[in-house]
Amino acid sequence: MTEQLWAPWRLEYIKRADEDPGCIFCAAAEAADEAGLVVRRGERAFVLLNKFPYASGHVMVAPYRHVARFGELLDEEALELHRLAQQTLDALTAVYSPQGYNLGWNLGRIAGAGVVDHVHLHVVPRWAGDTNFMPVLADVKVLPEHLIETRRRLAAAWPV
Ligand SMILES: [Zn+2]
């Protein structure tokens, strides 16, 4: 309930999640950085913005490989995902100075995963009274431009 109150655009996402036949992670990996909202590309994994963020700077780290199961990640993929997450925190700290972070894997629909067949790590910056940072009733139509700017700022602040 709380989630719906302050991230109302996620309802749109949930409505559309089952209709879209493609994988958003594979599509983003193949797209240009801006179109795919890709912040950083590694060798085996990449960092992209969540188009339906819980907070500003809500980033996801995913392997390029379309892998459904967490246990199927190769050692090299797991390591790079972890390193990219570390760098993501540095970039987010440089740009937004959040007070904390949630990092998490949502495995399965029941656990909140919108995409269940391509594993991804959520990195969500947190502030005291998060809703102060992003208006509760933010208009979903203004988000794409906002996200493009977020992507640009984070890419520019990348620590390596
Ligand atoms: Zn995929």
Tab-separated table of C-alpha atoms and ligand atoms in Angstrom:
chain	number	residue	atom	x	y	z
A	1	MET	CA	0.000	0.000	0.000
A	2	THR	CA	2.744	2.422	0.936
A	3	GLU	CA	4.620	1.475	-2.191
A	4	GLN	CA	1.623	2.292	-4.367
A	5	LEU	CA	1.121	5.610	-2.643
A	6	TRP	CA	4.525	6.965	-3.367
A	7	ALA	CA	5.417	5.120	-6.552
A	8	PRO	CA	2.100	5.256	-8.411
A	9	TRP	CA	3.735	4.722	-11.812
A	10	ARG	CA	4.604	1.197	-10.728
A	11	LEU	CA	0.963	0.335	-11.233
A	12	GLU	CA	1.410	0.996	-14.940
A	13	TYR	CA	4.443	-1.224	-14.913
A	14	ILE	CA	2.627	-4.050	-13.179
A	15	LYS	CA	-0.245	-3.744	-15.677
A	16	ARG	CA	2.132	-3.954	-18.605
A	17	ALA	CA	4.644	-6.467	-17.243
A	18	ASP	CA	2.731	-9.482	-18.476
A	19	GLU	CA	1.910	-8.004	-21.882
A	20	ASP	CA	5.412	-7.156	-23.015
A	21	PRO	CA	6.863	-10.191	-24.785
A	22	GLY	CA	10.474	-8.970	-24.759
A	23	CYS	CA	13.040	-8.849	-21.991
A	24	ILE	CA	13.709	-5.279	-20.850
A	25	PHE	CA	17.242	-6.153	-19.766
A	26	CYS	CA	18.226	-7.762	-23.055
A	27	ALA	CA	16.555	-4.872	-24.919
A	28	ALA	CA	18.401	-2.267	-22.832
A	29	ALA	CA	21.723	-4.054	-23.316
A	30	GLU	CA	21.247	-3.890	-27.084
A	31	ALA	CA	19.969	-0.309	-27.137
A	32	ALA	CA	22.030	2.863	-27.188
A	33	ASP	CA	22.971	4.077	-23.715
A	34	GLU	CA	20.368	6.819	-23.558
A	35	ALA	CA	17.533	4.797	-25.071
A	36	GLY	CA	18.263	1.865	-22.780
A	37	LEU	CA	19.014	4.132	-19.800
A	38	VAL	CA	22.322	2.283	-19.498
A	39	VAL	CA	24.631	3.980	-17.016
A	40	ARG	CA	27.641	1.724	-17.344
A	41	ARG	CA	28.659	-1.312	-19.364
A	42	GLY	CA	31.064	-3.901	-18.049
A	43	GLU	CA	32.359	-7.020	-19.763
A	44	ARG	CA	29.718	-9.408	-18.475
A	45	ALA	CA	27.230	-7.145	-16.751
A	46	PHE	CA	25.829	-3.647	-16.992
A	47	VAL	CA	24.113	-0.958	-14.958
A	48	LEU	CA	20.826	0.617	-15.989
A	49	LEU	CA	18.188	2.847	-14.496
A	50	ASN	CA	14.851	1.443	-13.446
A	51	LYS	CA	12.221	3.135	-15.632
A	52	PHE	CA	9.754	2.729	-12.777
A	53	PRO	CA	11.888	3.800	-9.828
A	54	TYR	CA	11.113	3.496	-6.157
A	55	ALA	CA	13.363	6.525	-5.693
A	56	SER	CA	15.539	8.830	-7.757
A	57	GLY	CA	18.703	7.021	-8.717
A	58	HIS	CA	17.072	3.586	-8.477
A	59	VAL	CA	19.546	1.521	-10.469
A	60	MET	CA	19.700	-2.120	-11.478
A	61	VAL	CA	22.746	-4.251	-12.195
A	62	ALA	CA	22.236	-7.212	-14.509
A	63	PRO	CA	24.299	-9.764	-16.408
A	64	TYR	CA	24.172	-9.494	-20.197
A	65	ARG	CA	23.258	-13.174	-20.232
A	66	HIS	CA	19.538	-13.856	-20.093
A	67	VAL	CA	19.694	-15.974	-16.961
A	68	ALA	CA	16.636	-16.688	-14.850
A	69	ARG	CA	18.151	-18.357	-11.837
A	70	PHE	CA	20.412	-16.643	-9.338
A	71	GLY	CA	22.360	-19.895	-8.969
A	72	GLU	CA	23.151	-19.923	-12.688
A	73	LEU	CA	25.338	-16.840	-12.466
A	74	LEU	CA	28.924	-17.651	-13.348
A	75	ASP	CA	31.671	-16.642	-10.923
A	76	GLU	CA	32.912	-13.930	-13.271
A	77	GLU	CA	29.389	-12.552	-13.667
A	78	ALA	CA	28.746	-12.570	-9.925
A	79	LEU	CA	32.026	-10.765	-9.268
A	80	GLU	CA	31.419	-8.120	-11.898
A	81	LEU	CA	27.846	-7.565	-10.707
A	82	HIS	CA	29.237	-6.994	-7.253
A	83	ARG	CA	31.956	-4.619	-8.455
A	84	LEU	CA	29.459	-2.671	-10.562
A	85	ALA	CA	27.182	-2.383	-7.532
A	86	GLN	CA	30.076	-0.984	-5.503
A	87	GLN	CA	30.825	1.563	-8.227
A	88	THR	CA	27.137	2.398	-8.483
A	89	LEU	CA	27.148	3.353	-4.804
A	90	ASP	CA	30.126	5.662	-5.391
A	91	ALA	CA	28.418	7.319	-8.357
A	92	LEU	CA	25.130	7.690	-6.493
A	93	THR	CA	26.904	9.119	-3.468
A	94	ALA	CA	28.701	11.637	-5.671
A	95	VAL	CA	25.511	12.756	-7.397
A	96	TYR	CA	22.762	12.429	-4.788
A	97	SER	CA	24.450	11.975	-1.402
A	98	PRO	CA	21.802	9.569	-0.137
A	99	GLN	CA	21.823	8.648	3.533
A	100	GLY	CA	21.674	4.927	2.906
A	101	TYR	CA	21.033	2.195	0.347
A	102	ASN	CA	18.974	-0.912	-0.130
A	103	LEU	CA	20.560	-3.554	-2.325
A	104	GLY	CA	18.472	-6.548	-3.177
A	105	TRP	CA	17.545	-9.418	-5.439
A	106	ASN	CA	13.829	-9.951	-5.936
A	107	LEU	CA	13.561	-13.583	-6.978
A	108	GLY	CA	10.108	-14.631	-8.119
A	109	ARG	CA	6.914	-12.639	-8.532
A	110	ILE	CA	5.900	-13.176	-4.936
A	111	ALA	CA	9.136	-11.466	-3.881
A	112	GLY	CA	8.337	-8.431	-5.985
A	113	ALA	CA	10.205	-9.244	-9.184
A	114	GLY	CA	8.662	-7.548	-12.225
A	115	VAL	CA	10.991	-9.496	-14.505
A	116	VAL	CA	11.511	-13.073	-13.366
A	117	ASP	CA	13.566	-14.540	-16.196
A	118	HIS	CA	16.580	-12.196	-16.178
A	119	VAL	CA	18.154	-11.825	-12.735
A	120	HIS	CA	19.063	-8.335	-11.613
A	121	LEU	CA	20.242	-6.556	-8.499
A	122	HIS	CA	18.331	-3.483	-7.324
A	123	VAL	CA	20.264	-0.584	-5.840
A	124	VAL	CA	17.909	1.903	-4.213
A	125	PRO	CA	19.216	5.084	-2.564
A	126	ARG	CA	17.437	6.022	0.632
A	127	TRP	CA	16.806	9.268	2.413
A	128	ALA	CA	15.060	9.999	5.665
A	129	GLY	CA	11.462	10.633	4.633
A	130	ASP	CA	12.093	9.424	1.076
A	131	THR	CA	8.915	10.994	-0.169
A	132	ASN	CA	10.409	14.447	0.362
A	133	PHE	CA	12.838	13.826	-2.421
A	134	MET	CA	10.344	12.747	-5.050
A	135	PRO	CA	6.846	14.171	-4.977
A	136	VAL	CA	4.247	11.627	-3.989
A	137	LEU	CA	2.153	12.329	-7.039
A	138	ALA	CA	4.963	12.723	-9.556
A	139	ASP	CA	3.587	12.727	-13.070
A	140	VAL	CA	4.767	9.610	-14.841
A	141	LYS	CA	4.912	11.535	-18.127
A	142	VAL	CA	7.763	13.740	-16.923
A	143	LEU	CA	9.845	10.775	-15.788
A	144	PRO	CA	11.579	9.825	-19.074
A	145	GLU	CA	13.326	13.182	-19.342
A	146	HIS	CA	14.185	13.070	-15.667
A	147	LEU	CA	15.636	9.582	-16.119
A	148	ILE	CA	17.749	10.655	-19.074
A	149	GLU	CA	19.231	13.383	-16.920
A	150	THR	CA	19.784	10.946	-14.050
A	151	ARG	CA	21.520	8.551	-16.432
A	152	ARG	CA	23.787	11.311	-17.720
A	153	ARG	CA	24.744	12.481	-14.247
A	154	LEU	CA	25.502	9.010	-12.923
A	155	ALA	CA	27.504	8.039	-16.008
A	156	ALA	CA	29.528	11.245	-15.667
A	157	ALA	CA	30.156	10.570	-11.970
A	158	TRP	CA	31.341	6.976	-12.513
A	159	PRO	CA	34.367	6.378	-10.287
A	160	VAL	CA	36.570	4.403	-12.704
B	1	ZN	ZN	17.013	-10.901	-20.814
